[in-house]
PDB file of C-alpha atoms in Angstrom:
ATOM      1  CA  MET A   1     -62.447  33.912 -73.658  1.00 58.00           C
ATOM      2  CA  ALA A   2     -59.771  36.506 -73.052  1.00 91.00           C
ATOM      3  CA  ILE A   3     -59.631  39.315 -70.562  1.00 97.00           C
ATOM      4  CA  GLU A   4     -56.878  41.894 -70.668  1.00 97.00           C
ATOM      5  CA  VAL A   5     -55.285  42.629 -67.312  1.00 98.00           C
ATOM      6  CA  ARG A   6     -53.108  45.727 -66.839  1.00 97.00           C
ATOM      7  CA  ILE A   7     -50.247  45.066 -64.450  1.00 97.00           C
ATOM      8  CA  PRO A   8     -48.643  47.852 -62.366  1.00 96.00           C
ATOM      9  CA  THR A   9     -44.864  48.390 -62.424  1.00 93.00           C
ATOM     10  CA  ILE A  10     -44.298  46.791 -59.032  1.00 95.00           C
ATOM     11  CA  LEU A  11     -45.918  43.502 -60.100  1.00 97.00           C
ATOM     12  CA  ARG A  12     -44.217  43.226 -63.485  1.00 96.00           C
ATOM     13  CA  THR A  13     -41.538  41.012 -61.968  1.00 96.00           C
ATOM     14  CA  TYR A  14     -44.241  38.319 -62.153  1.00 97.00           C
ATOM     15  CA  THR A  15     -45.049  38.992 -65.817  1.00 97.00           C
ATOM     16  CA  ASP A  16     -41.548  39.199 -67.336  1.00 96.00           C
ATOM     17  CA  GLY A  17     -41.904  42.955 -67.459  1.00 96.00           C
ATOM     18  CA  GLU A  18     -45.152  42.864 -69.448  1.00 96.00           C
ATOM     19  CA  LYS A  19     -47.515  45.787 -68.829  1.00 94.00           C
ATOM     20  CA  ALA A  20     -50.547  43.700 -69.689  1.00 96.00           C
ATOM     21  CA  VAL A  21     -51.312  40.004 -69.709  1.00 97.00           C
ATOM     22  CA  SER A  22     -54.383  38.101 -70.670  1.00 96.00           C
ATOM     23  CA  GLY A  23     -56.321  35.570 -68.698  1.00 96.00           C
ATOM     24  CA  GLU A  24     -59.730  34.033 -68.371  1.00 96.00           C
ATOM     25  CA  GLY A  25     -62.408  33.366 -65.790  1.00 96.00           C
ATOM     26  CA  SER A  26     -66.082  33.996 -65.226  1.00 97.00           C
ATOM     27  CA  ASN A  27     -65.360  36.088 -62.160  1.00 97.00           C
ATOM     28  CA  LEU A  28     -62.401  37.902 -60.601  1.00 98.00           C
ATOM     29  CA  SER A  29     -61.518  35.006 -58.335  1.00 97.00           C
ATOM     30  CA  ALA A  30     -61.332  32.600 -61.298  1.00 97.00           C
ATOM     31  CA  LEU A  31     -59.331  35.113 -63.324  1.00 98.00           C
ATOM     32  CA  ILE A  32     -56.772  35.487 -60.530  1.00 98.00           C
ATOM     33  CA  ALA A  33     -56.483  31.681 -60.254  1.00 97.00           C
ATOM     34  CA  ASP A  34     -55.908  31.523 -64.014  1.00 97.00           C
ATOM     35  CA  LEU A  35     -53.234  34.260 -63.852  1.00 97.00           C
ATOM     36  CA  GLU A  36     -51.537  32.481 -60.957  1.00 97.00           C
ATOM     37  CA  ALA A  37     -51.079  29.401 -63.142  1.00 97.00           C
ATOM     38  CA  SER A  38     -49.093  31.341 -65.743  1.00 95.00           C
ATOM     39  CA  HIS A  39     -47.561  33.922 -63.373  1.00 97.00           C
ATOM     40  CA  PRO A  40     -46.870  32.174 -60.059  1.00 97.00           C
ATOM     41  CA  GLY A  41     -46.722  34.490 -57.071  1.00 97.00           C
ATOM     42  CA  LEU A  42     -49.137  37.061 -58.441  1.00 97.00           C
ATOM     43  CA  LYS A  43     -52.137  35.835 -56.443  1.00 97.00           C
ATOM     44  CA  GLU A  44     -50.359  36.269 -53.129  1.00 96.00           C
ATOM     45  CA  ARG A  45     -49.825  39.957 -53.970  1.00 96.00           C
ATOM     46  CA  LEU A  46     -53.508  40.529 -54.746  1.00 97.00           C
ATOM     47  CA  VAL A  47     -55.334  38.354 -52.277  1.00 97.00           C
ATOM     48  CA  ASP A  48     -55.012  37.436 -48.628  1.00 95.00           C
ATOM     49  CA  VAL A  49     -57.072  35.243 -46.367  1.00 90.00           C
ATOM     50  CA  LYS A  50     -59.510  36.875 -43.954  1.00 87.00           C
ATOM     51  CA  ASP A  51     -61.728  34.823 -41.632  1.00 88.00           C
ATOM     52  CA  GLY A  52     -60.825  31.670 -43.520  1.00 91.00           C
ATOM     53  CA  LYS A  53     -61.647  32.995 -46.967  1.00 92.00           C
ATOM     54  CA  ASP A  54     -59.882  34.845 -49.745  1.00 92.00           C
ATOM     55  CA  ASP A  55     -60.307  38.587 -49.923  1.00 94.00           C
ATOM     56  CA  LEU A  56     -58.707  41.336 -51.975  1.00 96.00           C
ATOM     57  CA  ARG A  57     -55.822  42.944 -50.151  1.00 96.00           C
ATOM     58  CA  ARG A  58     -56.826  46.223 -48.541  1.00 95.00           C
ATOM     59  CA  PHE A  59     -54.237  48.282 -50.436  1.00 96.00           C
ATOM     60  CA  VAL A  60     -54.696  46.782 -53.872  1.00 97.00           C
ATOM     61  CA  ASN A  61     -57.289  48.266 -56.196  1.00 98.00           C
ATOM     62  CA  VAL A  62     -58.772  46.214 -59.010  1.00 98.00           C
ATOM     63  CA  TYR A  63     -61.058  47.730 -61.613  1.00 98.00           C
ATOM     64  CA  ILE A  64     -63.267  46.004 -64.180  1.00 98.00           C
ATOM     65  CA  ASN A  65     -64.108  48.341 -67.056  1.00 97.00           C
ATOM     66  CA  ASP A  66     -63.209  51.309 -64.833  1.00 96.00           C
ATOM     67  CA  GLU A  67     -65.378  50.166 -61.889  1.00 97.00           C
ATOM     68  CA  ASP A  68     -63.666  49.537 -58.570  1.00 97.00           C
ATOM     69  CA  VAL A  69     -64.510  45.861 -57.911  1.00 97.00           C
ATOM     70  CA  ARG A  70     -65.209  46.644 -54.248  1.00 96.00           C
ATOM     71  CA  PHE A  71     -68.507  48.150 -55.426  1.00 96.00           C
ATOM     72  CA  ILE A  72     -69.427  45.264 -57.734  1.00 97.00           C
ATOM     73  CA  GLY A  73     -68.864  42.132 -55.706  1.00 96.00           C
ATOM     74  CA  GLY A  74     -65.139  42.033 -54.945  1.00 96.00           C
ATOM     75  CA  LEU A  75     -63.562  38.709 -55.867  1.00 97.00           C
ATOM     76  CA  GLY A  76     -67.016  37.499 -56.959  1.00 97.00           C
ATOM     77  CA  ALA A  77     -67.381  40.316 -59.525  1.00 98.00           C
ATOM     78  CA  GLU A  78     -68.479  38.806 -62.830  1.00 97.00           C
ATOM     79  CA  LEU A  79     -66.363  38.934 -65.947  1.00 97.00           C
ATOM     80  CA  LYS A  80     -67.071  38.393 -69.600  1.00 95.00           C
ATOM     81  CA  ASP A  81     -65.031  38.151 -72.762  1.00 93.00           C
ATOM     82  CA  GLY A  82     -63.434  41.447 -73.721  1.00 94.00           C
ATOM     83  CA  ASP A  83     -63.590  42.996 -70.254  1.00 96.00           C
ATOM     84  CA  GLN A  84     -60.657  45.149 -69.211  1.00 96.00           C
ATOM     85  CA  VAL A  85     -59.146  44.654 -65.794  1.00 98.00           C
ATOM     86  CA  VAL A  86     -56.723  47.122 -64.225  1.00 98.00           C
ATOM     87  CA  VAL A  87     -54.687  46.434 -61.101  1.00 98.00           C
ATOM     88  CA  LEU A  88     -53.287  49.426 -59.198  1.00 98.00           C
ATOM     89  CA  PRO A  89     -51.673  49.427 -55.789  1.00 97.00           C
ATOM     90  CA  ALA A  90     -53.146  52.073 -53.517  1.00 97.00           C
ATOM     91  CA  VAL A  91     -51.083  55.214 -53.122  1.00 98.00           C
ATOM     92  CA  ALA A  92     -51.318  55.562 -49.380  1.00 97.00           C
ATOM     93  CA  GLY A  93     -49.387  55.902 -46.158  1.00 96.00           C
ATOM     94  CA  GLY A  94     -49.485  57.520 -42.781  1.00 86.00           C
ATOM     95  CA  CYS A  95     -47.310  58.751 -40.024  1.00 76.00           C
TER      96      CYS A  95
ATOM     97  CA  MET B   1     -30.835  62.940 -56.412  1.00 96.00           C
ATOM     98  CA  LEU B   2     -34.154  64.656 -57.021  1.00 98.00           C
ATOM     99  CA  THR B   3     -33.973  67.652 -59.337  1.00 97.00           C
ATOM    100  CA  ILE B   4     -37.125  69.730 -59.109  1.00 97.00           C
ATOM    101  CA  ASP B   5     -38.008  73.211 -60.308  1.00 97.00           C
ATOM    102  CA  GLN B   6     -38.793  75.975 -57.843  1.00 97.00           C
ATOM    103  CA  ALA B   7     -42.428  76.404 -58.952  1.00 97.00           C
ATOM    104  CA  THR B   8     -43.238  72.729 -58.408  1.00 98.00           C
ATOM    105  CA  TYR B   9     -41.379  72.709 -55.083  1.00 98.00           C
ATOM    106  CA  ASP B  10     -43.412  75.736 -53.961  1.00 97.00           C
ATOM    107  CA  ALA B  11     -46.664  74.148 -55.151  1.00 97.00           C
ATOM    108  CA  ILE B  12     -46.024  71.023 -53.067  1.00 98.00           C
ATOM    109  CA  VAL B  13     -45.196  73.059 -49.951  1.00 98.00           C
ATOM    110  CA  SER B  14     -48.203  75.308 -50.451  1.00 97.00           C
ATOM    111  CA  HIS B  15     -50.528  72.305 -50.830  1.00 98.00           C
ATOM    112  CA  ALA B  16     -49.140  70.794 -47.618  1.00 98.00           C
ATOM    113  CA  LYS B  17     -49.664  74.081 -45.731  1.00 97.00           C
ATOM    114  CA  ARG B  18     -53.172  74.553 -47.077  1.00 97.00           C
ATOM    115  CA  ASP B  19     -54.316  71.068 -46.016  1.00 97.00           C
ATOM    116  CA  HIS B  20     -52.606  71.159 -42.606  1.00 97.00           C
ATOM    117  CA  PRO B  21     -53.521  69.626 -40.088  1.00 97.00           C
ATOM    118  CA  ASP B  22     -54.625  66.899 -42.513  1.00 97.00           C
ATOM    119  CA  GLU B  23     -52.033  65.163 -44.663  1.00 98.00           C
ATOM    120  CA  ALA B  24     -51.810  66.421 -48.250  1.00 98.00           C
ATOM    121  CA  CYS B  25     -50.806  64.193 -51.141  1.00 98.00           C
ATOM    122  CA  GLY B  26     -50.163  64.222 -54.857  1.00 98.00           C
ATOM    123  CA  VAL B  27     -47.944  63.344 -57.749  1.00 98.00           C
ATOM    124  CA  VAL B  28     -45.583  65.068 -60.145  1.00 98.00           C
ATOM    125  CA  ALA B  29     -45.695  63.186 -63.418  1.00 98.00           C
ATOM    126  CA  GLY B  30     -43.036  63.219 -66.100  1.00 97.00           C
ATOM    127  CA  PRO B  31     -42.178  61.462 -69.348  1.00 97.00           C
ATOM    128  CA  GLU B  32     -41.479  57.759 -68.784  1.00 94.00           C
ATOM    129  CA  GLY B  33     -37.825  57.121 -67.994  1.00 94.00           C
ATOM    130  CA  SER B  34     -36.943  60.835 -67.987  1.00 95.00           C
ATOM    131  CA  ASP B  35     -36.736  61.315 -64.203  1.00 96.00           C
ATOM    132  CA  ARG B  36     -38.133  64.813 -64.803  1.00 97.00           C
ATOM    133  CA  PRO B  37     -40.980  65.909 -62.549  1.00 97.00           C
ATOM    134  CA  GLU B  38     -42.908  68.166 -64.938  1.00 97.00           C
ATOM    135  CA  ARG B  39     -46.641  67.952 -64.342  1.00 97.00           C
ATOM    136  CA  PHE B  40     -47.849  68.773 -60.843  1.00 98.00           C
ATOM    137  CA  ILE B  41     -51.071  67.017 -59.845  1.00 98.00           C
ATOM    138  CA  GLU B  42     -52.684  67.622 -56.468  1.00 98.00           C
ATOM    139  CA  MET B  43     -54.705  64.671 -55.248  1.00 98.00           C
ATOM    140  CA  VAL B  44     -57.496  64.578 -52.696  1.00 97.00           C
ATOM    141  CA  ASN B  45     -56.625  62.754 -49.497  1.00 98.00           C
ATOM    142  CA  ALA B  46     -59.622  60.406 -49.400  1.00 97.00           C
ATOM    143  CA  ALA B  47     -58.745  59.541 -45.798  1.00 97.00           C
ATOM    144  CA  GLY B  48     -59.057  63.238 -44.812  1.00 96.00           C
ATOM    145  CA  SER B  49     -56.851  62.529 -41.830  1.00 97.00           C
ATOM    146  CA  PRO B  50     -53.942  64.096 -39.915  1.00 97.00           C
ATOM    147  CA  THR B  51     -52.255  60.687 -39.689  1.00 96.00           C
ATOM    148  CA  PHE B  52     -53.092  58.918 -42.944  1.00 97.00           C
ATOM    149  CA  TYR B  53     -53.393  59.583 -46.652  1.00 97.00           C
ATOM    150  CA  GLU B  54     -54.828  57.613 -49.501  1.00 98.00           C
ATOM    151  CA  PHE B  55     -55.680  58.591 -53.066  1.00 98.00           C
ATOM    152  CA  ASP B  56     -59.353  58.041 -53.838  1.00 97.00           C
ATOM    153  CA  SER B  57     -59.624  54.828 -55.886  1.00 96.00           C
ATOM    154  CA  THR B  58     -61.502  56.423 -58.785  1.00 97.00           C
ATOM    155  CA  ASP B  59     -59.114  59.398 -58.893  1.00 98.00           C
ATOM    156  CA  LEU B  60     -56.225  56.930 -58.841  1.00 98.00           C
ATOM    157  CA  LEU B  61     -57.532  55.101 -61.901  1.00 98.00           C
ATOM    158  CA  HIS B  62     -58.083  58.367 -63.788  1.00 97.00           C
ATOM    159  CA  LEU B  63     -54.601  59.552 -62.892  1.00 98.00           C
ATOM    160  CA  TYR B  64     -52.934  56.356 -64.141  1.00 97.00           C
ATOM    161  CA  ARG B  65     -55.040  56.267 -67.307  1.00 95.00           C
ATOM    162  CA  GLU B  66     -54.067  59.858 -68.045  1.00 97.00           C
ATOM    163  CA  MET B  67     -50.370  59.208 -67.407  1.00 96.00           C
ATOM    164  CA  ASP B  68     -50.537  56.047 -69.548  1.00 93.00           C
ATOM    165  CA  ALA B  69     -52.118  57.932 -72.439  1.00 94.00           C
ATOM    166  CA  GLN B  70     -49.322  60.536 -72.297  1.00 96.00           C
ATOM    167  CA  ASP B  71     -46.464  58.051 -71.748  1.00 96.00           C
ATOM    168  CA  GLU B  72     -45.849  59.499 -68.313  1.00 97.00           C
ATOM    169  CA  GLU B  73     -45.033  57.959 -64.969  1.00 96.00           C
ATOM    170  CA  PRO B  74     -45.198  59.264 -61.403  1.00 97.00           C
ATOM    171  CA  VAL B  75     -41.715  60.770 -60.998  1.00 98.00           C
ATOM    172  CA  VAL B  76     -42.551  62.203 -57.580  1.00 98.00           C
ATOM    173  CA  VAL B  77     -45.127  60.911 -55.103  1.00 98.00           C
ATOM    174  CA  TYR B  78     -45.479  63.408 -52.279  1.00 98.00           C
ATOM    175  CA  HIS B  79     -47.336  63.640 -49.002  1.00 98.00           C
ATOM    176  CA  SER B  80     -47.089  65.617 -45.820  1.00 98.00           C
ATOM    177  CA  HIS B  81     -46.613  64.748 -42.192  1.00 97.00           C
ATOM    178  CA  THR B  82     -48.316  67.288 -40.013  1.00 97.00           C
ATOM    179  CA  ALA B  83     -47.006  66.442 -36.545  1.00 96.00           C
ATOM    180  CA  THR B  84     -43.868  64.441 -37.195  1.00 96.00           C
ATOM    181  CA  GLU B  85     -40.649  64.785 -39.158  1.00 96.00           C
ATOM    182  CA  ALA B  86     -40.440  64.434 -42.931  1.00 97.00           C
ATOM    183  CA  TYR B  87     -39.258  60.843 -42.802  1.00 97.00           C
ATOM    184  CA  PRO B  88     -41.198  57.834 -44.163  1.00 98.00           C
ATOM    185  CA  SER B  89     -43.179  56.032 -41.481  1.00 97.00           C
ATOM    186  CA  ARG B  90     -43.414  52.279 -41.208  1.00 96.00           C
ATOM    187  CA  THR B  91     -46.764  52.468 -43.040  1.00 96.00           C
ATOM    188  CA  ASP B  92     -45.293  54.685 -45.761  1.00 97.00           C
ATOM    189  CA  ILE B  93     -42.537  52.145 -46.314  1.00 97.00           C
ATOM    190  CA  GLY B  94     -44.867  49.152 -46.264  1.00 96.00           C
ATOM    191  CA  LEU B  95     -47.209  50.678 -48.818  1.00 96.00           C
ATOM    192  CA  ALA B  96     -44.681  52.286 -51.154  1.00 97.00           C
ATOM    193  CA  SER B  97     -45.338  50.677 -54.515  1.00 95.00           C
ATOM    194  CA  GLU B  98     -43.562  52.839 -57.077  1.00 96.00           C
ATOM    195  CA  PRO B  99     -39.934  51.659 -57.069  1.00 93.00           C
ATOM    196  CA  ASN B 100     -38.976  54.278 -59.684  1.00 94.00           C
ATOM    197  CA  ALA B 101     -40.516  57.238 -57.885  1.00 98.00           C
ATOM    198  CA  HIS B 102     -38.964  59.843 -55.630  1.00 98.00           C
ATOM    199  CA  TYR B 103     -41.004  59.821 -52.436  1.00 98.00           C
ATOM    200  CA  VAL B 104     -41.163  63.395 -51.187  1.00 98.00           C
ATOM    201  CA  LEU B 105     -42.109  64.069 -47.584  1.00 98.00           C
ATOM    202  CA  VAL B 106     -42.973  67.548 -46.359  1.00 98.00           C
ATOM    203  CA  SER B 107     -43.415  68.292 -42.674  1.00 98.00           C
ATOM    204  CA  THR B 108     -45.714  71.119 -41.646  1.00 97.00           C
ATOM    205  CA  ARG B 109     -45.263  70.483 -37.928  1.00 95.00           C
ATOM    206  CA  GLU B 110     -43.341  73.710 -37.365  1.00 93.00           C
ATOM    207  CA  HIS B 111     -45.447  76.393 -39.061  1.00 93.00           C
ATOM    208  CA  GLY B 112     -48.729  74.622 -39.884  1.00 94.00           C
ATOM    209  CA  ASN B 113     -50.856  76.757 -42.212  1.00 92.00           C
ATOM    210  CA  SER B 114     -48.672  79.837 -41.683  1.00 91.00           C
ATOM    211  CA  GLU B 115     -45.830  81.312 -43.656  1.00 89.00           C
ATOM    212  CA  GLY B 116     -42.412  79.878 -43.027  1.00 88.00           C
ATOM    213  CA  SER B 117     -40.251  77.110 -44.321  1.00 89.00           C
ATOM    214  CA  ALA B 118     -41.285  73.464 -44.287  1.00 93.00           C
ATOM    215  CA  GLU B 119     -39.007  70.487 -44.073  1.00 97.00           C
ATOM    216  CA  PHE B 120     -38.821  68.984 -47.610  1.00 98.00           C
ATOM    217  CA  ARG B 121     -36.989  65.694 -48.073  1.00 98.00           C
ATOM    218  CA  SER B 122     -36.849  63.008 -50.737  1.00 98.00           C
ATOM    219  CA  TYR B 123     -36.362  59.242 -50.603  1.00 98.00           C
ATOM    220  CA  ARG B 124     -36.231  56.128 -52.695  1.00 98.00           C
ATOM    221  CA  ILE B 125     -38.268  53.326 -51.197  1.00 97.00           C
ATOM    222  CA  VAL B 126     -37.568  49.943 -52.769  1.00 95.00           C
ATOM    223  CA  ASP B 127     -38.476  46.573 -51.229  1.00 92.00           C
ATOM    224  CA  GLY B 128     -38.907  48.129 -47.816  1.00 94.00           C
ATOM    225  CA  GLU B 129     -35.549  49.872 -47.931  1.00 97.00           C
ATOM    226  CA  VAL B 130     -35.400  53.647 -47.557  1.00 98.00           C
ATOM    227  CA  THR B 131     -32.590  55.713 -49.051  1.00 98.00           C
ATOM    228  CA  GLU B 132     -32.622  59.452 -48.531  1.00 98.00           C
ATOM    229  CA  GLU B 133     -31.374  61.511 -51.456  1.00 98.00           C
ATOM    230  CA  GLU B 134     -30.297  65.069 -52.089  1.00 98.00           C
ATOM    231  CA  VAL B 135     -32.886  67.563 -53.353  1.00 98.00           C
ATOM    232  CA  SER B 136     -31.718  70.067 -55.932  1.00 97.00           C
ATOM    233  CA  VAL B 137     -34.114  72.939 -56.544  1.00 97.00           C
ATOM    234  CA  VAL B 138     -33.536  74.650 -59.885  1.00 96.00           C
ATOM    235  CA  PRO B 139     -35.202  77.722 -61.408  1.00 94.00           C
ATOM    236  CA  GLY B 140     -36.642  75.638 -64.266  1.00 88.00           C
ATOM    237  CA  LEU B 141     -36.038  72.198 -65.746  1.00 82.00           C
ATOM    238  CA  ILE B 142     -33.878  72.536 -68.839  1.00 72.00           C
ATOM    239  CA  GLY B 143     -35.866  71.709 -71.945  1.00 63.00           C
ATOM    240  CA  SER B 144     -39.185  71.816 -70.128  1.00 57.00           C
ATOM    241  CA  PRO B 145     -42.026  74.085 -71.277  1.00 54.00           C
ATOM    242  CA  GLN B 146     -41.302  76.713 -68.612  1.00 49.00           C
ATOM    243  CA  HIS B 147     -37.671  76.969 -69.716  1.00 44.00           C
ATOM    244  CA  THR B 148     -37.363  78.394 -73.217  1.00 42.00           C
ATOM    245  CA  GLU B 149     -33.919  78.615 -74.753  1.00 45.00           C
ATOM    246  CA  HIS B 150     -32.960  81.329 -77.227  1.00 48.00           C
ATOM    247  CA  ASN B 151     -30.044  81.302 -79.648  1.00 43.00           C
TER     248      ASN B 151
END
């Protein structure tokens, strides 16, 4: 089971410069754990711990087949073979 | 140094003035690796705030898909400060995630929505380090669609 994951420029230091990597998992949390095994350090950039449990970082957007995962279960969002995952850091700031 | 054409410079300033007192934001895309800001794209500030900006997550995905399909990258990422100087804030620095982009800051604190100049400055923000750079405004980018050369 392979899922293509698009990696943004800023995180390509973890993927030897690759724009896309492939991983597996039945949900986003499992996919991230799988990616962490082959690309150590990546998880830390995507996930932090809130109230004792993992949560997506506030300023990281993850999409499954063009859907923002925040609307489809966050880290629990289900995945299946052939799904396309895109990771994009938020473009944000403030004075 | 950021080299930008007058029309794009004016478009950024005019967007900042129009959205004042809220922060305005957007991107100027260009061919990957070219360092040429060619395609001006206004974005909606989903935060709708005078002190914060954030691209809407769906708009963000569309923008990156479009740039990907055209082998473009964000050459300029701009936003405005409406009550403070055109210098990246701590939040701006912490969230900057395009190490190859020129981060343009425009301040509308002096003239707001009215006519008049606005402070326009450009920075590189890499690993939390800010480096201000010179801005060179040119009539048109050489070789770009708006600059036709004749023999």
